[in-house]
Each structure stands twice: as structure tokens, then as C-alpha cells.
Short mmCIF file of C-alpha atoms in Angstrom, two decimals:
data_model
loop_
_atom_site.label_atom_id
_atom_site.label_comp_id
_atom_site.label_asym_id
_atom_site.label_seq_id
_atom_site.Cartn_x
_atom_site.Cartn_y
_atom_site.Cartn_z
CA MET P 1 23.48 1.84 20.48
CA LEU P 2 21.69 2.65 17.21
CA HIS P 3 20.79 6.24 16.51
CA GLU P 4 17.31 7.16 15.35
CA ASN P 5 18.56 8.35 11.99
CA ILE P 6 20.18 5.05 11.11
CA GLN P 7 17.06 3.01 11.74
CA LEU P 8 16.23 1.03 8.64
CA SER P 9 13.11 1.86 6.68
CA LYS P 10 10.19 -0.52 6.97
CA LYS P 11 10.60 -1.59 3.36
CA SER P 12 14.24 -2.56 3.88
CA LYS P 13 13.48 -4.45 7.09
CA GLN P 14 10.73 -6.34 5.29
CA PHE P 15 13.11 -7.19 2.48
CA LEU P 16 15.72 -8.58 4.89
CA GLU P 17 13.08 -10.69 6.67
CA ASN P 18 11.85 -12.04 3.36
CA LEU P 19 15.38 -12.75 2.20
CA ARG P 20 16.02 -14.80 5.33
CA VAL P 21 12.86 -16.86 4.80
CA TYR P 22 13.64 -17.30 1.10
CA LEU P 23 17.18 -18.54 1.72
CA PHE P 24 16.16 -20.78 4.60
CA SER P 25 13.38 -22.45 2.61
CA SER P 26 15.89 -22.88 -0.20
CA GLY P 27 17.89 -25.03 2.23
CA LYS P 28 20.90 -22.74 2.62
CA LYS P 29 23.36 -22.83 5.53
CA GLU P 30 22.13 -20.85 8.50
CA LYS P 31 25.52 -19.29 9.17
CA GLU P 32 25.84 -18.09 5.59
CA ILE P 33 22.29 -16.73 5.66
CA ASP P 34 23.11 -14.74 8.80
CA GLU P 35 26.25 -13.37 7.20
CA ILE P 36 24.70 -12.16 3.98
CA VAL P 37 21.65 -10.72 5.75
CA GLU P 38 23.90 -8.78 8.16
CA GLU P 39 26.05 -7.56 5.32
CA LEU P 40 23.04 -6.31 3.36
CA GLU P 41 21.56 -4.76 6.49
CA ASP P 42 24.74 -2.74 6.94
CA HIS P 43 24.73 -1.81 3.27
CA LEU P 44 21.08 -0.72 3.29
CA MET P 45 21.63 1.36 6.43
CA GLN P 46 24.46 3.31 4.86
CA ALA P 47 22.64 3.63 1.56
CA GLU P 48 19.54 5.02 3.26
CA LYS P 49 21.66 7.43 5.24
CA ASN P 50 22.90 8.73 1.91
CA GLY P 51 19.38 9.00 0.56
CA LYS P 52 19.44 6.00 -1.78
CA SER P 53 16.29 3.95 -2.30
CA ILE P 54 16.17 0.19 -1.79
CA GLU P 55 15.53 -0.25 -5.54
CA HIS P 56 18.92 1.33 -6.14
CA ILE P 57 20.45 -1.53 -4.14
CA ILE P 58 18.49 -4.62 -5.06
CA GLY P 59 17.08 -3.68 -8.45
CA GLN P 60 13.49 -3.80 -9.62
CA SER P 61 12.65 -7.37 -8.63
CA PRO P 62 13.40 -8.48 -5.06
CA GLU P 63 12.59 -12.05 -6.07
CA ALA P 64 15.16 -12.07 -8.89
CA TYR P 65 17.76 -10.62 -6.54
CA MET P 66 17.03 -13.23 -3.86
CA GLU P 67 17.42 -15.96 -6.46
CA GLN P 68 20.76 -14.48 -7.61
CA LEU P 69 22.05 -14.71 -4.05
CA ALA P 70 20.55 -18.15 -3.47
CA SER P 71 22.15 -19.59 -6.59
CA GLU P 72 25.62 -18.65 -5.27
CA MET P 73 25.08 -20.26 -1.87
CA PRO P 74 25.56 -24.00 -1.26
CA ILE P 75 22.68 -26.11 0.01
CA ASP P 76 23.19 -27.34 3.54
CA VAL P 77 22.88 -31.04 2.71
CA LYS P 78 24.25 -32.18 6.07
CA ALA P 79 21.71 -30.24 8.11
CA TRP P 80 18.78 -31.29 5.92
CA MET P 81 19.83 -34.93 6.10
CA LYS P 82 19.25 -34.43 9.81
CA TYR P 83 16.11 -32.26 9.65
CA ILE P 84 14.11 -34.22 7.08
CA PRO P 85 14.17 -37.61 8.84
CA MET P 86 13.43 -35.79 12.10
CA ILE P 87 10.39 -34.04 10.62
CA LEU P 88 9.23 -37.26 8.97
CA PHE P 89 9.61 -39.25 12.15
CA GLY P 90 7.97 -36.46 14.14
CA ALA P 91 4.94 -36.76 11.87
CA PHE P 92 4.97 -40.54 12.12
CA SER P 93 5.11 -40.40 15.91
CA PHE P 94 1.57 -38.95 15.91
CA ILE P 95 0.24 -41.91 13.97
CA ILE P 96 2.26 -44.43 15.97
CA VAL P 97 1.32 -43.07 19.41
CA ARG P 98 -2.36 -42.90 18.45
CA ASP P 99 -2.28 -46.50 17.25
CA LEU P 100 -0.34 -47.72 20.29
CA PHE P 101 -3.44 -47.06 22.40
CA GLU P 102 -5.39 -49.37 20.12
CA GLY P 103 -3.16 -52.41 20.59
CA THR P 104 -0.45 -53.97 18.46
CA LEU P 105 0.65 -52.08 15.36
CA SER P 106 -0.15 -53.18 11.84
CA TYR P 107 0.10 -51.15 8.66
CA SER P 108 -0.56 -51.96 5.06
CA LEU P 109 2.14 -51.21 2.51
CA LEU P 110 -0.21 -48.62 1.01
CA GLU P 111 -0.39 -46.82 4.35
CA ILE P 112 3.35 -46.82 4.95
CA PHE P 113 4.29 -45.54 1.48
CA GLY P 114 1.27 -43.24 1.38
CA PHE P 115 2.32 -41.56 4.66
CA LEU P 116 5.87 -41.18 3.40
CA ILE P 117 4.83 -39.65 0.10
CA ILE P 118 2.36 -37.27 1.75
CA ALA P 119 4.98 -36.13 4.26
CA ILE P 120 7.61 -35.51 1.56
CA LEU P 121 5.03 -33.76 -0.61
CA PHE P 122 4.08 -31.58 2.34
CA LEU P 123 7.69 -30.56 2.99
CA THR P 124 8.21 -29.74 -0.68
CA ILE P 125 5.03 -27.68 -0.91
CA ILE P 126 5.78 -25.75 2.28
CA SER P 127 9.27 -24.93 1.07
CA LEU P 128 7.96 -23.70 -2.30
CA VAL P 129 5.15 -21.72 -0.69
CA PHE P 130 7.50 -19.92 1.69
CA ARG P 131 9.89 -19.08 -1.14
CA TYR P 132 6.99 -17.75 -3.18
CA ILE P 133 5.56 -15.65 -0.34
CA ALA P 134 8.97 -14.22 0.57
CA GLY P 135 9.94 -13.49 -3.02
CA LYS P 136 6.70 -11.73 -3.89
CA ASN P 137 6.46 -9.93 -0.52
CA LEU P 138 2.76 -10.75 -0.26
CA ALA P 139 0.39 -9.00 2.13
CA ALA P 140 -0.76 -10.94 5.20
CA GLY P 141 -4.20 -11.72 3.76
CA LYS P 142 -2.76 -13.16 0.55
CA GLN P 143 -0.16 -15.12 2.52
CA PHE P 144 -2.96 -16.78 4.46
CA ALA P 145 -4.90 -17.51 1.27
CA ILE P 146 -1.91 -19.50 0.00
CA LEU P 147 -0.70 -21.07 3.25
CA TYR P 148 -4.12 -22.33 4.28
CA PRO P 149 -4.78 -24.59 1.27
CA ALA P 150 -1.12 -25.67 1.31
CA ALA P 151 -1.52 -26.84 4.91
CA LEU P 152 -4.92 -28.43 4.26
CA LEU P 153 -3.77 -30.40 1.23
CA PRO P 154 -1.81 -33.05 3.17
CA LEU P 155 -4.72 -33.38 5.59
CA ALA P 156 -7.07 -34.02 2.67
CA LEU P 157 -4.61 -36.50 1.17
CA PHE P 158 -4.32 -38.20 4.55
CA VAL P 159 -8.09 -38.67 4.80
CA GLY P 160 -8.10 -39.85 1.18
CA LEU P 161 -5.42 -42.39 2.01
CA ILE P 162 -7.46 -43.82 4.87
CA PHE P 163 -10.45 -44.31 2.56
CA LEU P 164 -8.30 -45.72 -0.22
CA ASN P 165 -6.79 -48.15 2.25
CA GLN P 166 -10.28 -49.52 2.96
CA GLN P 167 -10.97 -50.00 -0.76
CA VAL P 168 -7.67 -51.44 -1.93
CA THR P 169 -6.01 -54.44 -0.36
CA THR P 170 -2.25 -54.37 -0.11
CA PRO P 171 -0.03 -56.66 1.99
CA VAL P 172 -0.34 -55.81 5.68
CA ILE P 173 2.66 -55.87 7.97
CA ASN P 174 1.79 -57.03 11.47
CA PHE P 175 4.40 -55.96 13.96
CA GLY P 176 3.16 -58.26 16.73
CA VAL P 177 3.67 -57.63 20.44
CA VAL P 178 7.47 -57.58 20.38
CA GLY P 179 7.60 -55.41 17.26
CA THR P 180 5.07 -53.00 18.75
CA ILE P 181 7.04 -52.71 21.99
CA ILE P 182 10.26 -52.05 20.09
CA ILE P 183 8.65 -49.41 17.84
CA GLY P 184 6.87 -47.88 20.85
CA ALA P 185 10.10 -47.67 22.85
CA PHE P 186 11.99 -46.28 19.87
CA THR P 187 9.29 -43.62 19.37
CA MET P 188 9.45 -42.59 23.05
CA ILE P 189 13.24 -42.31 22.88
CA PHE P 190 12.90 -40.22 19.73
CA ILE P 191 10.31 -37.90 21.32
CA ILE P 192 12.39 -37.38 24.46
CA GLY P 193 15.62 -37.04 22.49
CA PHE P 194 14.00 -34.57 20.10
CA SER P 195 12.66 -32.48 22.99
CA ILE P 196 16.05 -32.30 24.66
CA TRP P 197 17.78 -31.46 21.38
CA SER P 198 15.27 -28.79 20.36
CA LYS P 199 14.99 -27.49 23.96
CA THR P 200 11.19 -27.42 23.73
CA TRP P 201 8.55 -29.87 24.85
CA VAL P 202 6.13 -28.87 22.13
CA LEU P 203 6.17 -32.29 20.43
CA PRO P 204 5.13 -34.46 23.44
CA ILE P 205 2.68 -31.80 24.65
CA VAL P 206 0.85 -31.52 21.32
CA LEU P 207 1.10 -35.29 20.96
CA ALA P 208 -0.66 -35.74 24.30
CA PHE P 209 -3.37 -33.24 23.33
CA VAL P 210 -4.00 -35.08 20.10
CA THR P 211 -4.03 -38.65 21.41
CA LEU P 212 -5.09 -38.56 25.05
CA PRO P 213 -8.63 -37.09 24.74
CA ASP P 214 -9.71 -39.83 22.30
CA TYR P 215 -8.20 -42.49 24.48
CA LEU P 216 -9.76 -41.23 27.74
CA LEU P 217 -13.17 -40.58 26.18
CA ASP P 218 -13.29 -44.24 25.17
CA PHE P 219 -13.94 -45.01 28.83
CA THR P 220 -17.01 -42.76 28.97
CA SER P 221 -20.50 -43.77 27.96
CA LEU P 222 -20.74 -41.09 25.24
CA THR P 223 -21.83 -42.12 21.73
CA GLU P 224 -19.11 -42.38 19.09
CA SER P 225 -19.98 -39.13 17.30
CA ALA P 226 -20.20 -37.26 20.63
CA ARG P 227 -16.78 -38.68 21.57
CA ILE P 228 -15.23 -37.53 18.29
CA ILE P 229 -16.65 -34.02 18.60
CA THR P 230 -15.69 -33.65 22.26
CA GLY P 231 -12.26 -35.09 21.58
CA THR P 232 -11.59 -32.70 18.70
CA CYS P 233 -12.77 -29.71 20.76
CA ILE P 234 -10.55 -30.67 23.70
CA THR P 235 -7.57 -31.21 21.37
CA PHE P 236 -7.84 -27.88 19.59
CA GLY P 237 -8.81 -26.04 22.79
CA CYS P 238 -5.73 -27.37 24.58
CA ILE P 239 -3.42 -26.54 21.66
CA LEU P 240 -4.80 -22.99 21.48
CA ILE P 241 -4.38 -22.49 25.23
CA TYR P 242 -0.87 -23.92 25.04
CA LEU P 243 0.09 -21.60 22.15
CA TRP P 244 -1.42 -18.65 23.97
CA ILE P 245 0.48 -19.40 27.19
CA SER P 246 3.78 -19.98 25.41
CA SER P 247 3.42 -16.74 23.45
CA LYS P 248 2.75 -14.92 26.75
CA LEU P 249 5.81 -16.53 28.30
CA ALA P 250 7.94 -15.69 25.27
CA LYS P 251 7.07 -12.00 25.56
CA VAL P 252 8.15 -11.73 29.20
CA MET F 1 20.64 -3.65 -24.61
CA SER F 2 23.15 -6.32 -23.76
CA THR F 3 25.20 -3.90 -21.69
CA THR F 4 24.33 -6.01 -18.64
CA GLN F 5 25.72 -9.15 -20.30
CA MET F 6 28.95 -7.37 -21.17
CA MET F 7 29.07 -5.75 -17.76
CA LYS F 8 29.17 -8.99 -15.78
CA GLY F 9 32.65 -10.13 -16.73
CA ILE F 10 33.98 -6.60 -16.66
CA LEU F 11 32.52 -5.92 -13.24
CA ASP F 12 34.25 -9.06 -11.96
CA GLY F 13 37.60 -7.74 -13.15
CA CYS F 14 37.05 -4.27 -11.71
CA ILE F 15 36.04 -5.70 -8.34
CA LEU F 16 39.22 -7.77 -8.25
CA ALA F 17 41.29 -4.71 -9.11
CA ILE F 18 39.69 -2.57 -6.38
CA ILE F 19 40.07 -5.29 -3.76
CA LYS F 20 43.71 -5.87 -4.71
CA ASN F 21 44.53 -2.25 -4.11
CA LYS F 22 42.93 -2.11 -0.67
CA GLU F 23 40.81 -4.33 1.60
CA VAL F 24 37.25 -3.07 1.32
CA TYR F 25 33.80 -3.88 2.67
CA GLY F 26 30.67 -4.17 0.54
CA TYR F 27 29.35 -0.62 0.69
CA GLU F 28 32.80 0.85 0.14
CA LEU F 29 33.24 -1.32 -2.93
CA ALA F 30 29.87 -0.27 -4.37
CA GLU F 31 30.69 3.41 -3.81
CA LYS F 32 34.07 3.08 -5.49
CA LEU F 33 32.46 1.47 -8.53
CA GLU F 34 29.96 4.31 -8.67
CA ASP F 35 32.73 6.88 -8.36
CA TYR F 36 34.43 5.29 -11.35
CA GLY F 37 31.25 5.80 -13.34
CA PHE F 38 29.47 2.47 -13.00
CA SER F 39 26.29 4.20 -11.99
CA ASN F 40 23.88 2.11 -14.02
CA PHE F 41 23.85 -1.04 -11.92
CA SER F 42 22.09 -1.93 -8.69
CA GLU F 43 24.64 -1.89 -5.89
CA GLY F 44 23.42 -5.21 -4.52
CA THR F 45 24.73 -6.95 -7.65
CA ILE F 46 28.17 -7.06 -6.05
CA TYR F 47 27.07 -9.53 -3.34
CA PRO F 48 26.21 -12.48 -5.56
CA LEU F 49 29.50 -11.78 -7.38
CA LEU F 50 31.44 -11.65 -4.10
CA LEU F 51 29.76 -14.88 -2.96
CA ARG F 52 30.87 -16.59 -6.16
CA MET F 53 34.40 -15.22 -5.92
CA GLN F 54 34.62 -16.56 -2.39
CA LYS F 55 33.39 -19.94 -3.57
CA GLU F 56 36.01 -19.90 -6.32
CA LYS F 57 38.60 -18.86 -3.72
CA LEU F 58 39.50 -15.65 -5.54
CA VAL F 59 38.75 -13.56 -2.44
CA THR F 60 38.56 -14.21 1.29
CA SER F 61 36.84 -12.17 3.94
CA THR F 62 37.50 -11.22 7.54
CA LEU F 63 35.16 -9.64 10.03
CA LYS F 64 36.52 -6.43 11.50
CA LYS F 65 35.01 -4.03 13.96
CA SER F 66 34.17 -0.69 12.46
CA THR F 67 34.55 2.46 14.51
CA ALA F 68 30.87 3.31 14.76
CA GLY F 69 28.63 0.54 13.62
CA PRO F 70 28.52 -3.23 13.50
CA LYS F 71 31.24 -5.68 12.52
CA ARG F 72 32.02 -5.47 8.84
CA LYS F 73 33.16 -8.06 6.35
CA TYR F 74 36.34 -6.92 4.59
CA TYR F 75 37.39 -8.62 1.37
CA ARG F 76 40.94 -9.46 0.38
CA LEU F 77 42.43 -11.08 -2.73
CA THR F 78 43.90 -14.57 -2.56
CA GLU F 79 46.76 -15.78 -4.72
CA ASN F 80 44.20 -17.25 -7.09
CA GLY F 81 42.49 -13.90 -7.15
CA GLU F 82 45.71 -12.10 -8.10
CA GLN F 83 46.25 -14.60 -10.91
CA GLU F 84 42.66 -14.13 -12.10
CA LEU F 85 43.15 -10.36 -12.07
CA GLN F 86 46.29 -10.74 -14.22
CA ASN F 87 44.32 -12.92 -16.65
CA PHE F 88 41.55 -10.35 -16.75
CA ILE F 89 43.97 -7.54 -17.49
CA GLU F 90 45.50 -9.53 -20.37
CA ARG F 91 42.10 -10.46 -21.79
CA TRP F 92 40.93 -6.90 -21.46
CA GLU F 93 43.97 -5.45 -23.19
CA ILE F 94 43.61 -7.80 -26.15
CA LEU F 95 39.88 -7.08 -26.35
CA GLN F 96 40.43 -3.36 -26.05
CA THR F 97 43.11 -3.35 -28.78
CA ASN F 98 40.92 -5.42 -31.08
CA VAL F 99 37.85 -3.28 -30.59
CA ASN F 100 39.87 -0.09 -31.06
CA HIS F 101 41.36 -1.47 -34.26
CA VAL F 102 37.98 -2.40 -35.63
CA LEU F 103 36.43 0.93 -34.75
CA ALA F 104 39.41 2.97 -35.99
CA HIS F 105 39.57 1.25 -39.37
CA GLU F 106 35.95 0.62 -40.12
CA THR F 107 34.62 3.99 -39.08
CA LYS F 108 37.47 5.74 -40.97
CA LYS F 109 36.45 3.89 -44.13
CA GLY F 110 32.84 4.85 -43.61
CA LYS F 111 33.74 8.50 -43.44
CA GLY F 112 35.73 8.12 -46.65
CA VAL F 113 38.91 9.72 -45.29
#
């Protein structure tokens, strides 16, 4: 339906993409984000048709303009009250499922609060990083240079927590057989429920890739270090293949 | 210069006046402001203002199909908006009279007439 001459310039398209990311990582309502992005798209199209530059519309600093818009839009508290526990529990399900294979569950207070803090920290950092990248319109290379450490940080903290937990003694909560069964069942219900709700089976699939190789390799006669290396390779190999297949399927 | 500071409140009032006269969509509104001589601002500035006016229930919007392109959001004044426009006009008239008085008297004295 669109004519060639009313195609948006690359710069404007990029701005609209960045605006969407910026507003979403600022926790704004999806419907309102769609509305303002569509409105600006329409505006930019007409402006370009009349030979106006994008600077004439949004001013000299895209980031300042994005913030002006964001500050007039309400935060979608209701949706984030739903998303944040889901993300947190999604992260916990990896730890829980892995430990279920090892027997009954028991966690020290340090572990439980440590996991929680790391997960919340991770969410905060990711949100800030995306806002920063979108506001500054960084090139792909620079984006990666910021995203990579931001994603590695929680992993490093996680490893640190495991070591700290060996050094420091805090009260340990033993869930026992009944407790373990209840938590296990609850986790399974969550995983299935989440998959139905999100209409994708990515969580249980990745979960299986992460936990199953270690568990199955335990039955082999390989040495511990060989098991860890093989397990990690299988995990990442499977995830890569899965991502590759799903991207192929998405294109069709 | 603090023209931008002064502009903000004034722009609000002008937007209300334009919308009262006729339902408009974003680009139309920006063009009208430019036609009236507000050429020194970035057009996008109107959207944060419109968002705030919607939040304050001074304006409402409806999606309407345009003849050629996509659906467009048209803005209309609410009763609160009409009241706010009246307030703006009163404030502006007082301000305008005061400023004119000051300038007329003080600059006359300066010239020694």
C-alpha cells in the first residue's frame, strides 16, 4: 500500500526502533508505546515528504526527546507486577530443576537472598543498558561491548555467591522430601503454565538442555572434569542448534 | 536565552486554542504552529505536551481513518480543556497588558520624550 516516495529514511526508522526499546525498558504501557510510535511514524513520513530533516522534528538530542516522552507516560505497574515475579521464578526454575536431580532441596539463607538480589540487580542493569543503548543510538559493535559485560556480571556474581556460600555459614533450610515434592510440582506447573501463556516452549527446552546433559553424564564412566566439559559443550551446542532452527522457522 | 522556558506555557495555550477551533492531528497541529510563526521549535515537542494534556484530561483523542495513509489520532478539547483555554487567555491578557505598560513607560522615559 505504501508508495516508494513515502518510505521512511533509515535514520527515522532507527529512531522509532530505539524509541520503542527506550520506552519499553522504561516500563511503559505497551499500548501507549504503540500509539506514540505510530503517531511519530506518521509525522516523520509527512515531514520527510516535505523535505524536513529528523532533527527538525525531534531536536538535537534523541535521548533528551525520548526522556521527554517517557516522563509523560505512566509506568505499567500492573504488567510489571506480573512480569518481574515471572522472570524471577523463571530464573529460579533453572536452579531448582538442576538441584531436583541431586535429591531433596536445601538452601542456605545466603543462597536464597543472594539469588534474589542478583536477579533483581540483573533486571535493573539490563533495563538501564537498553535505555542507554537506545538513547545514544550506539553502533552494533559498541552495543555488544556494553551488553556482554552486563550479561556476564550476574554470572560472575552467581559464581561468587557459590564460593561465598562455602566460606560463610548461614542457617540452611532443608525442605525435606515433602517440601521438595511440593516445590518440584509447583515449578513444573509454573513451567507448563508459562509456556502456554507465552505460546513458546523455549523455557522447558533450554531448561532440559542445561540440566539433562549433566544428569545423564553422571551415569557414564567419564572423569568429573571430562563430564563438565562434555556437558557444557552439549548444552551450548543444543541451545545454538535450537536458536538456529527457530530463527529458520520464524523466517518461513 | 530563556525563550524556551517562556515558550512552554505559551505553546500550551496556543495548542489548546488551535484544537478548540478544529479537531487536528499531530502533523497538522505542528504545521499550523509553524504557519503562525513558531518556527524555532522542534515539531516533536508537541507530543510530550499532548501526552500531558491527555493525562490532565484537557484533550481527548480519537483514531480516524485518513483518506490516503494510516489511521490518525485526532485531538479534541474537553470541558476542562475549554476552561483551561479561558484561563490561559485571561492570564495572557493580563501579562500582555502589564508588559506593554512597562515597555511603553520605561522606554519612553529612556528616550527622554
